[in-house]
PDB file of C-alpha atoms in Angstrom:
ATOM      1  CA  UNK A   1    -107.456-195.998  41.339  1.00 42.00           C
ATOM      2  CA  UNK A   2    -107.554-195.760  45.202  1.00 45.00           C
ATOM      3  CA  UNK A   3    -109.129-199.477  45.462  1.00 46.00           C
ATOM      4  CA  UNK A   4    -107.135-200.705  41.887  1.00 52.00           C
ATOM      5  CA  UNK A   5    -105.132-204.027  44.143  1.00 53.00           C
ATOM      6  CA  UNK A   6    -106.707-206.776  45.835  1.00 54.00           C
ATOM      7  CA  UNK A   7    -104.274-209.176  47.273  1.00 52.00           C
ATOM      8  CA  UNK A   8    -104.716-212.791  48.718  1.00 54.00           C
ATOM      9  CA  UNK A   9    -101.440-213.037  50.172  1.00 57.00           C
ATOM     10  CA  UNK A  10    -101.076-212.160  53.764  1.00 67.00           C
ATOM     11  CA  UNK A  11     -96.820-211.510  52.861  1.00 78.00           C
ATOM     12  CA  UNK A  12     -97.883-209.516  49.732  1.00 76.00           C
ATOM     13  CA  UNK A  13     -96.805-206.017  51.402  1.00 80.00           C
ATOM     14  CA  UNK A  14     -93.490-207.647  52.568  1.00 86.00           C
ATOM     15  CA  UNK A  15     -93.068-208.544  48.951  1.00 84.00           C
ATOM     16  CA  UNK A  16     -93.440-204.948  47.293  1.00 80.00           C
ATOM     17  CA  UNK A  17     -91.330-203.942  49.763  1.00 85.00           C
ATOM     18  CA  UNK A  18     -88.664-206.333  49.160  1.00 89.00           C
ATOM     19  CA  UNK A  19     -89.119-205.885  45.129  1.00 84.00           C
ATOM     20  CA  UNK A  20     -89.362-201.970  46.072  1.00 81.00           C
ATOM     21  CA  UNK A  21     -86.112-202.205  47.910  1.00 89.00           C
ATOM     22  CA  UNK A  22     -84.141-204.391  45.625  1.00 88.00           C
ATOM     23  CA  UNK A  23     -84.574-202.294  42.568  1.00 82.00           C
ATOM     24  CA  UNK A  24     -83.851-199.122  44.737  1.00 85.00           C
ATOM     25  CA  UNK A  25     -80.612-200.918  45.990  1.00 91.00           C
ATOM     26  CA  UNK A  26     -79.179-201.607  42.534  1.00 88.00           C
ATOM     27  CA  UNK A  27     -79.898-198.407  41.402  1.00 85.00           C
ATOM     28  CA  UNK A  28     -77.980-196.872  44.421  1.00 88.00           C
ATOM     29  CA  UNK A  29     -75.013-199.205  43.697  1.00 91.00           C
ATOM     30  CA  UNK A  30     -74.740-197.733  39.738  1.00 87.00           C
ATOM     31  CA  UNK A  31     -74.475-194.278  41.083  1.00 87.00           C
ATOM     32  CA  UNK A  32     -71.933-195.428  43.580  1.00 91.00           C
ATOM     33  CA  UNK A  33     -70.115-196.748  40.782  1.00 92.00           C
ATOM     34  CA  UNK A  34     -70.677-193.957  38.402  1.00 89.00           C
ATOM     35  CA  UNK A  35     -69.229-191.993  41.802  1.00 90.00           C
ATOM     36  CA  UNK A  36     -66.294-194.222  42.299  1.00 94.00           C
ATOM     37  CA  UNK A  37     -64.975-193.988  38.537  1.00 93.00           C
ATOM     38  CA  UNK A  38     -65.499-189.824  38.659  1.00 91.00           C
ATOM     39  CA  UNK A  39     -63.106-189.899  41.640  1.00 93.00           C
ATOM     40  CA  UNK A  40     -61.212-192.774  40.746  1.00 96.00           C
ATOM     41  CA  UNK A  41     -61.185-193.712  37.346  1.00 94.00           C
ATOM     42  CA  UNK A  42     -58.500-191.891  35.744  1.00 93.00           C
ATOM     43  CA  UNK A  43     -55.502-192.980  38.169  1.00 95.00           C
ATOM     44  CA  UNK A  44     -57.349-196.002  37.787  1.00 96.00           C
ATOM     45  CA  UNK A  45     -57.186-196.300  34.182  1.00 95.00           C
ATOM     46  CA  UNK A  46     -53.070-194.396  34.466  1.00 95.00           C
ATOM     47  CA  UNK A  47     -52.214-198.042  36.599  1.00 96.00           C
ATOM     48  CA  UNK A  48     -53.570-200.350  34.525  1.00 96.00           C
ATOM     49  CA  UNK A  49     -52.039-198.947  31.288  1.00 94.00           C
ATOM     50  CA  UNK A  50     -48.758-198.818  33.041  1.00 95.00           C
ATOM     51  CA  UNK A  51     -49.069-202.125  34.071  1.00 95.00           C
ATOM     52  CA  UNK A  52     -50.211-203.756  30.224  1.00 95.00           C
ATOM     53  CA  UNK A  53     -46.483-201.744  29.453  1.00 94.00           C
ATOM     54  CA  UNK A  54     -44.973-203.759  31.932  1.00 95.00           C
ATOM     55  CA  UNK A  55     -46.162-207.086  30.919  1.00 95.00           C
ATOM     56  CA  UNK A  56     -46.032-206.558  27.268  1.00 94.00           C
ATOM     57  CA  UNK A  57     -42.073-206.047  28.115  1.00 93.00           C
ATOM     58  CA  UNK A  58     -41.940-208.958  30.164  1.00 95.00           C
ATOM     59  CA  UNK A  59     -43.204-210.860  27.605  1.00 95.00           C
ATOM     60  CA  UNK A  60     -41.011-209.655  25.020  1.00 94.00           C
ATOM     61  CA  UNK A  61     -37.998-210.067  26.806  1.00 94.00           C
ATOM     62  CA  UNK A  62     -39.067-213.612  27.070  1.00 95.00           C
ATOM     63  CA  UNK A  63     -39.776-214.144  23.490  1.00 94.00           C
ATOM     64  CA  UNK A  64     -36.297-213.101  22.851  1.00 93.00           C
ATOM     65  CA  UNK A  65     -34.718-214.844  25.835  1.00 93.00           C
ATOM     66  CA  UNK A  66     -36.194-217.739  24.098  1.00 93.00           C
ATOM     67  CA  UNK A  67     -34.439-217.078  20.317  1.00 91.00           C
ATOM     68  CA  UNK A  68     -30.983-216.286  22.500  1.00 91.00           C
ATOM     69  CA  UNK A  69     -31.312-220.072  23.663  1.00 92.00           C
ATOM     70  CA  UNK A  70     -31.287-221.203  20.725  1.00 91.00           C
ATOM     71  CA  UNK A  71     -28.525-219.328  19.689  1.00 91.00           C
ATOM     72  CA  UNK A  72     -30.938-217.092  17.371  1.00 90.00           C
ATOM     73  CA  UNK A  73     -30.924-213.635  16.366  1.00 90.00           C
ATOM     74  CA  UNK A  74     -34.533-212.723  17.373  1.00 92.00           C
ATOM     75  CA  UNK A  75     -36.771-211.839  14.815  1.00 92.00           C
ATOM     76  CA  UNK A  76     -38.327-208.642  16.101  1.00 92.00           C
ATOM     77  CA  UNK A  77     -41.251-208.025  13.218  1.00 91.00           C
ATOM     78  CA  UNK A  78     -42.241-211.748  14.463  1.00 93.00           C
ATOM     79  CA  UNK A  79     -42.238-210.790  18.277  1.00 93.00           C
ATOM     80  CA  UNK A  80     -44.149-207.249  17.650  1.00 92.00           C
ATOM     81  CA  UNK A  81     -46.583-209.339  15.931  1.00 92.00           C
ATOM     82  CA  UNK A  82     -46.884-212.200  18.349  1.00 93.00           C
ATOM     83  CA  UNK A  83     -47.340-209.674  21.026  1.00 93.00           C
ATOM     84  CA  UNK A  84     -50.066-207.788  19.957  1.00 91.00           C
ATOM     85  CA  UNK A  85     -51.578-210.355  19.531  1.00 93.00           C
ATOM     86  CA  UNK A  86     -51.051-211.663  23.473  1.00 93.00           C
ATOM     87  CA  UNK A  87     -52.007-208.250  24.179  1.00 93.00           C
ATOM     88  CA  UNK A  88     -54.890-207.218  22.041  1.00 93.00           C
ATOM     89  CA  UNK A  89     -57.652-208.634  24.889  1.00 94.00           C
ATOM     90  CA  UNK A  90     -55.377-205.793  27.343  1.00 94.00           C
ATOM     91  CA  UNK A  91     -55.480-202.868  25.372  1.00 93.00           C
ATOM     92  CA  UNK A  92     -59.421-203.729  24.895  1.00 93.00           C
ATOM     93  CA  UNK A  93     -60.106-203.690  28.144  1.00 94.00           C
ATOM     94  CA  UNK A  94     -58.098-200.119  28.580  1.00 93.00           C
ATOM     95  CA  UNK A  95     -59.872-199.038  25.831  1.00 93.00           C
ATOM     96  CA  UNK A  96     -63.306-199.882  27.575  1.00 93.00           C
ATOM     97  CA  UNK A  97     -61.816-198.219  31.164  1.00 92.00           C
ATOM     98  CA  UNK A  98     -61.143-195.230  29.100  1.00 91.00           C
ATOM     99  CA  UNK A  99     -64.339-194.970  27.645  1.00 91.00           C
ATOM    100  CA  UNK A 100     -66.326-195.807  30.590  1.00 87.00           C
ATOM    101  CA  UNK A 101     -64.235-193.165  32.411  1.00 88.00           C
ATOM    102  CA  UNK A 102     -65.303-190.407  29.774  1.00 87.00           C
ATOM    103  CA  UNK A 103     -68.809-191.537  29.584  1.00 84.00           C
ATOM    104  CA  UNK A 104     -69.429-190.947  33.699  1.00 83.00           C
ATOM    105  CA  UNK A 105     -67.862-187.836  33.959  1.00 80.00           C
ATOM    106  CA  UNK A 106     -70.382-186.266  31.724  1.00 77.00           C
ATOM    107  CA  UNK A 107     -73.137-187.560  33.865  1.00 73.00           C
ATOM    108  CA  UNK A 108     -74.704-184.884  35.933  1.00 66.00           C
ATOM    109  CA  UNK A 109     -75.492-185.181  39.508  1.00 62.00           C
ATOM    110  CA  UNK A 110     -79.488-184.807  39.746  1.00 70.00           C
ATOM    111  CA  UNK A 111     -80.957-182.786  43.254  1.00 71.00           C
ATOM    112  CA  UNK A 112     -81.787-184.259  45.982  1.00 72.00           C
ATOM    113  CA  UNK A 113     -85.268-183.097  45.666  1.00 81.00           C
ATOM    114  CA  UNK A 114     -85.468-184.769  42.201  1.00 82.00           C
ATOM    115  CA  UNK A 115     -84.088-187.724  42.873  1.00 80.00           C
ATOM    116  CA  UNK A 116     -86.806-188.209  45.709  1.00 86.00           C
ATOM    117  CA  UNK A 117     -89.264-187.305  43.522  1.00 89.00           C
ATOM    118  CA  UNK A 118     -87.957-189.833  40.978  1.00 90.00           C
ATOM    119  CA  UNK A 119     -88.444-192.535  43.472  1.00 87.00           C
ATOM    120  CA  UNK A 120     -91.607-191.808  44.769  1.00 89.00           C
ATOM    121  CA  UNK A 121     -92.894-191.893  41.744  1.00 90.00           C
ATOM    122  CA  UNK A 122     -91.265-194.807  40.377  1.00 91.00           C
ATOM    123  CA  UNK A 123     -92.703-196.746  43.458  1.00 89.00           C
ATOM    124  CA  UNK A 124     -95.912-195.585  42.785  1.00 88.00           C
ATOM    125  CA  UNK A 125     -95.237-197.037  38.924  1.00 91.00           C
ATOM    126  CA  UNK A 126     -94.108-200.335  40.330  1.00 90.00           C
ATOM    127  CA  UNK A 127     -97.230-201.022  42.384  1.00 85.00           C
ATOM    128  CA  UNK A 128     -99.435-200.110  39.203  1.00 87.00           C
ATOM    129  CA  UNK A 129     -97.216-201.628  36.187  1.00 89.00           C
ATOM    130  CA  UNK A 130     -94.801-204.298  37.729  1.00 90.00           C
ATOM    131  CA  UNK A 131     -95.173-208.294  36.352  1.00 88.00           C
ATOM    132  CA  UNK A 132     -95.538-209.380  39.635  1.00 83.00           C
ATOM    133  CA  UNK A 133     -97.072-207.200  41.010  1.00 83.00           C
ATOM    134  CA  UNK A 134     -99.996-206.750  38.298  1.00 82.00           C
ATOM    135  CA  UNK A 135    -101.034-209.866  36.643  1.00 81.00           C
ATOM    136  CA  UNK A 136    -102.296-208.077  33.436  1.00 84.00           C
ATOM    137  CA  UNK A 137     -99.689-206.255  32.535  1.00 88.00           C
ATOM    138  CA  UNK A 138     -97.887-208.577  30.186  1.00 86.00           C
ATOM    139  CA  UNK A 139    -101.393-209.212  28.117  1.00 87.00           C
ATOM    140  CA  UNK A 140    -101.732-205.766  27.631  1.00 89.00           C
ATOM    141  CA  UNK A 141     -98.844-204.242  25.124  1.00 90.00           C
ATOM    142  CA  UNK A 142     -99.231-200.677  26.487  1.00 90.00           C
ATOM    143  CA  UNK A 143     -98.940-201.666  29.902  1.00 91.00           C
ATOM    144  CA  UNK A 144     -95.940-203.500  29.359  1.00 92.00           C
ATOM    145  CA  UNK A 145     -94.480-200.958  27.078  1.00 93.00           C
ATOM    146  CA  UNK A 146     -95.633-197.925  30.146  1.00 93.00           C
ATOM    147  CA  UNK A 147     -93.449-200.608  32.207  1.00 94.00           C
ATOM    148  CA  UNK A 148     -90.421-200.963  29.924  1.00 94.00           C
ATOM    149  CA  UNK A 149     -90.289-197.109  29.501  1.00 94.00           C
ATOM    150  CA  UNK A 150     -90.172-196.592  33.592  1.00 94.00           C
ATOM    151  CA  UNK A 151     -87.164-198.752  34.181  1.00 91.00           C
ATOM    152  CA  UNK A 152     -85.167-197.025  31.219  1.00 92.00           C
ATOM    153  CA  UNK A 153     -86.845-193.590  32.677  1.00 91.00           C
ATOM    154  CA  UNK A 154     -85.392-194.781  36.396  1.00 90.00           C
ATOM    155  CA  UNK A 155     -82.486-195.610  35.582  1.00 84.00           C
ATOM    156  CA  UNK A 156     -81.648-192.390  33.862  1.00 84.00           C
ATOM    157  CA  UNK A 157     -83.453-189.946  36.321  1.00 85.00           C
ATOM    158  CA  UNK A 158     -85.546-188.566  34.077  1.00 87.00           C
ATOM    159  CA  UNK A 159     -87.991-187.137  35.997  1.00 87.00           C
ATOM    160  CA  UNK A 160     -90.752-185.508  33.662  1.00 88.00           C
ATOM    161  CA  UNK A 161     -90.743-188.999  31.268  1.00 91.00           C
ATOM    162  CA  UNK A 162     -91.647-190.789  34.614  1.00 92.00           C
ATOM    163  CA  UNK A 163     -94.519-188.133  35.351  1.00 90.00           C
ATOM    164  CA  UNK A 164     -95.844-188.449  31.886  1.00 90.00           C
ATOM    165  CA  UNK A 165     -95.792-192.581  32.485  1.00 91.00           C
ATOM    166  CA  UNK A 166     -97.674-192.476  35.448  1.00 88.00           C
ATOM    167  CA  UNK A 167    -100.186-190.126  33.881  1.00 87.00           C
ATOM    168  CA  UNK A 168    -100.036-192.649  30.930  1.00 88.00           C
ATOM    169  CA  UNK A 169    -100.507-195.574  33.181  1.00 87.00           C
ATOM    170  CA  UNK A 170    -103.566-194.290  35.258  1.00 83.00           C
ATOM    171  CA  UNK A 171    -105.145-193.730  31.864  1.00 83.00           C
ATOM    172  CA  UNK A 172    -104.306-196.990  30.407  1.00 85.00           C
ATOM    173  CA  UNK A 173    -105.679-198.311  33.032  1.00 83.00           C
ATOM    174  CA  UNK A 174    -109.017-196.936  33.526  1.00 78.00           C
ATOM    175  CA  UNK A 175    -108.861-197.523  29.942  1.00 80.00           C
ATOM    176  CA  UNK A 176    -108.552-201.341  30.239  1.00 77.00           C
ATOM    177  CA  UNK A 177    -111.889-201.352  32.505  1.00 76.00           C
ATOM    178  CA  UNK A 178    -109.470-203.454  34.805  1.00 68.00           C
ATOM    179  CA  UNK A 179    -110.892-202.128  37.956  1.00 59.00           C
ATOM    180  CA  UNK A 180    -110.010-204.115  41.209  1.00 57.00           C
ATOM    181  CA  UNK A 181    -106.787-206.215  40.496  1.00 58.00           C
ATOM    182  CA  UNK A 182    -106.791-209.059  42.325  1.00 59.00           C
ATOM    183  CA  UNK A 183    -103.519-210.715  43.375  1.00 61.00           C
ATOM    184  CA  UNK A 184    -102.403-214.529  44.061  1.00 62.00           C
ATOM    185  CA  UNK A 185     -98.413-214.745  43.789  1.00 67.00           C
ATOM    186  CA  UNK A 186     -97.652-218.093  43.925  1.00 72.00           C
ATOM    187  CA  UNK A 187     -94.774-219.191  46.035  1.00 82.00           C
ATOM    188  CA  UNK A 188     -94.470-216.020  47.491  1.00 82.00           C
ATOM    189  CA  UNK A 189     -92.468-216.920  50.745  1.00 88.00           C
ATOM    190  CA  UNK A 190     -89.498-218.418  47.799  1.00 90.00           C
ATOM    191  CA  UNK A 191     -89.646-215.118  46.469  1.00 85.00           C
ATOM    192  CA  UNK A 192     -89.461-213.152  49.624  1.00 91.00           C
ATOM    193  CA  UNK A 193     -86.420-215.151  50.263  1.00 94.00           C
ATOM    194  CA  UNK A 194     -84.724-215.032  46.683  1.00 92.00           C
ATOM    195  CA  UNK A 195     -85.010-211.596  47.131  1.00 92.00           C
ATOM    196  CA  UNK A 196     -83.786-211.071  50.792  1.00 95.00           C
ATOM    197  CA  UNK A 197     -80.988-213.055  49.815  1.00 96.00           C
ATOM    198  CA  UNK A 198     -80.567-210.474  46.458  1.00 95.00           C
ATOM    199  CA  UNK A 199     -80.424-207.492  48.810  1.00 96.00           C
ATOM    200  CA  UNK A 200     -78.280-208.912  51.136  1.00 97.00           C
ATOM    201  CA  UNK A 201     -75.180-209.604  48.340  1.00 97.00           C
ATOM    202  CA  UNK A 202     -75.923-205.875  46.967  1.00 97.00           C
ATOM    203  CA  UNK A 203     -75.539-204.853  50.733  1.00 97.00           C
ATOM    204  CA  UNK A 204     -72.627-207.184  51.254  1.00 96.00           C
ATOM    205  CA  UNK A 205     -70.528-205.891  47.646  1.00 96.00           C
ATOM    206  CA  UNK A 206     -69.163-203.790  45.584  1.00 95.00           C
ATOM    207  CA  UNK A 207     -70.049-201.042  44.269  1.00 94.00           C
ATOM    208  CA  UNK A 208     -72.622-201.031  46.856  1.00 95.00           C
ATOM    209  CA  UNK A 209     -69.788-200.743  48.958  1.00 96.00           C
ATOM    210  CA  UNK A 210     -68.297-197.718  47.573  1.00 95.00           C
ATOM    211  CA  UNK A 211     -70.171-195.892  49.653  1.00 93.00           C
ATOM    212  CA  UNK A 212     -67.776-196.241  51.931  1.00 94.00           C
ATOM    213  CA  UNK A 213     -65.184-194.189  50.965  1.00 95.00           C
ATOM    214  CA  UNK A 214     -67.444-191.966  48.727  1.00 93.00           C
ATOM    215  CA  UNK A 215     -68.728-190.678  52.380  1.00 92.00           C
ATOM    216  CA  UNK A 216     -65.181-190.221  53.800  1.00 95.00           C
ATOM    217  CA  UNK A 217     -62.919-187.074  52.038  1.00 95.00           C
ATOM    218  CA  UNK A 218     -60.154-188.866  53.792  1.00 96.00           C
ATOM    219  CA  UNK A 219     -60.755-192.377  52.494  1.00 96.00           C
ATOM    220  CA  UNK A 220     -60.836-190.805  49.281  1.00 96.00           C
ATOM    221  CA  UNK A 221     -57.648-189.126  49.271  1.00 97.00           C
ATOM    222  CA  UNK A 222     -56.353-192.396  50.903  1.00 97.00           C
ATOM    223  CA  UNK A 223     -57.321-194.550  47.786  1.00 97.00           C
ATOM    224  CA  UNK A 224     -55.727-191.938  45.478  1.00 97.00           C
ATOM    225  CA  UNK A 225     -52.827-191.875  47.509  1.00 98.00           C
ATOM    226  CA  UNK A 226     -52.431-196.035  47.198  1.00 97.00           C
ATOM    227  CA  UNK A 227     -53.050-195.592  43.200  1.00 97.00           C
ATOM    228  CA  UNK A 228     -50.164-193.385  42.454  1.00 97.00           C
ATOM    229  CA  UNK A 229     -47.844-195.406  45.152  1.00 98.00           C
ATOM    230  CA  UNK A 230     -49.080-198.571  42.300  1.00 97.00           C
ATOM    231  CA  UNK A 231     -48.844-196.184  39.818  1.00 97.00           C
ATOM    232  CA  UNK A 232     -44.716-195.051  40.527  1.00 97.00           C
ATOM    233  CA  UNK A 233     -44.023-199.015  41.544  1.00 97.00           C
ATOM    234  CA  UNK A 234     -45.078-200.153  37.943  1.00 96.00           C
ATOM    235  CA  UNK A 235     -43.204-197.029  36.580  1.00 96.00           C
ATOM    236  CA  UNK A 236     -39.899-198.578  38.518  1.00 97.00           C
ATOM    237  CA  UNK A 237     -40.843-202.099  37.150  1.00 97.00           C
ATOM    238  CA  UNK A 238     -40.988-200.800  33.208  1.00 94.00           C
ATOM    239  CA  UNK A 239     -37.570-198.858  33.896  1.00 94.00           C
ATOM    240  CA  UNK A 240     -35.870-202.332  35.113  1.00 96.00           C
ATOM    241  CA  UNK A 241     -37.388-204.225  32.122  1.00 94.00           C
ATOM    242  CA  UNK A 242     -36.383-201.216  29.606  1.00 92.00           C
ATOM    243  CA  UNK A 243     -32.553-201.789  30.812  1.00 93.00           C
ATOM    244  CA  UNK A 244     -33.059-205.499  30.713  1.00 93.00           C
ATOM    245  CA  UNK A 245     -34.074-205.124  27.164  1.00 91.00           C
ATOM    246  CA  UNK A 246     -31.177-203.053  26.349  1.00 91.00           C
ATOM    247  CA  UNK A 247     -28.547-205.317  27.596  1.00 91.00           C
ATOM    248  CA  UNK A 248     -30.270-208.298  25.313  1.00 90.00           C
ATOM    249  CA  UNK A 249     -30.793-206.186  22.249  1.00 89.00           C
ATOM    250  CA  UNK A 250     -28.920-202.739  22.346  1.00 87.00           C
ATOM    251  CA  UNK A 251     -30.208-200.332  19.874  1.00 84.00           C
ATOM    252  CA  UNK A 252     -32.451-202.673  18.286  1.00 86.00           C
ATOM    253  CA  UNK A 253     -34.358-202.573  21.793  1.00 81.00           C
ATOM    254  CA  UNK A 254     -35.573-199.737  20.516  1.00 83.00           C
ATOM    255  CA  UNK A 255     -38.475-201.449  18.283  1.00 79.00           C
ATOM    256  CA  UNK A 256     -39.934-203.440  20.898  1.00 81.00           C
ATOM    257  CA  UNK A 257     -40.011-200.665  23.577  1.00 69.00           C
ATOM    258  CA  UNK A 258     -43.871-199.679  23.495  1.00 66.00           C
ATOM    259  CA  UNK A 259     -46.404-197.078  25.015  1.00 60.00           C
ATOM    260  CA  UNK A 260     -49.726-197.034  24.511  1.00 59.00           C
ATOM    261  CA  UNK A 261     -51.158-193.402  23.474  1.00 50.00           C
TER     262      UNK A 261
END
């Protein structure tokens, strides 16, 4: 295994480490994200469902500003129907935020001294199993299947399935009677630069960028801080369109005035 790559590109180390480093990157950004939405997410999630109240009473007040013109009595069974209907693509996307929320808070934080073990390993895996990087493994289906199993494996930091797949892999192949590997990537120098240019706009953007604040205790109480100021400005908002629905409808405002549970 010590002599199982022989390349013919003079960039071929500057590729692995770009491939290396791109796949390490997005990784890092996920658990930035996964980071930003345990901090975050639930004020988060409070502002935008305050905010779907607000415009779902906007827009009622405009479907029965409309029926008013026209010297109507507005039909309110119509306009409850009409708006769930404006609003249904809204209260999905809450329903995602919520979910997401819920789902990241239950994922647990692995050591430090695991998660470098994950990616050593996982580099190791990469120089041994990756397409490009190891021209047989798409003709062989347990290579490619070792492969498939050590992104999912990755990406969930599980740590003992990626020590059984590099155990697997060695095997596999020795197995194979591949011996030396020899490697021609063709247009190489493209790739180097599609992939430069890839780490550069994970770099450059969120939720790469989260790290940002997830480093600084006082950034992060300074983002919760500017949620709840959104949060009590929509809160004003729905008051002023509750009392504007009043004044159109009295009583009966009673049946369009909404919260979502």
């Amino acid at each position: 295994m010590k002599n199982l790559i022989k390349v013919k590109n003079t960039n071929y180390s500057k590729y692995e480490e770009l491939l290396v480093r791109k796949e390490t990157l997005e990784k890092e950004a996920k658990n930035y994200l996964i980071g930003y939405i345990r901090e975050f997410g639930t004020l988060t999630s409070k502002a935008f469902q305050i905010q779907i109240e607000c415009i779902r009473q906007k827009k009622a007040i405009t479907l029965c500003q409309v029926a008013i013109n026209k010297g109507e009595r507005p039909d309110l069974d119509s306009i409850n129907n009409k708006l769930e209907a404006q609003m249904q693509a809204y209260y999905d996307e809450l329903s995602e935020m919520v979910a997401k929320n819920n789902l990241y808070k239950k994922i647990k934080f692995i050591p430090e001294i695991n998660y470098m073990k994950i990616k050593r390993i996982y580099h190791k895996l990469v120089k041994m199993l990756h397409p490009d990087l190891n021209p047989h493994t798409n003709n062989i289906p347990a290579l490619i299947d070792l492969w498939e199993r050590a992104v999912t494996a990755y990406r969930a930091n599980d740590l003992d399935e990626l020590e059984e797949i590099l155990v697997l892999s060695k095997k596999n192949i020795e197995k194979a009677g591949l011996g030396e590997i020899e490697i021609d990537i063709p247009n190489i120098e493209e790739k180097i630069a599609e992939l430069e240019e890839k780490i550069s706009y994970i770099i450059r953007n969120d939720p790469y960028r989260y790290k940002d604040i997830l480093n600084d205790q006082i950034a992060i109480e300074e983002k919760k801080d500017e949620i709840r100021k959104e949060i009590r400005k929509y809160k004003k908002y729905k008051k002023e369109l509750d009392n504007t629905l009043n004044e159109m409808l009295g009583k009966e405002a009673d049946k369009l005035k909404w919260t979502i549970h």
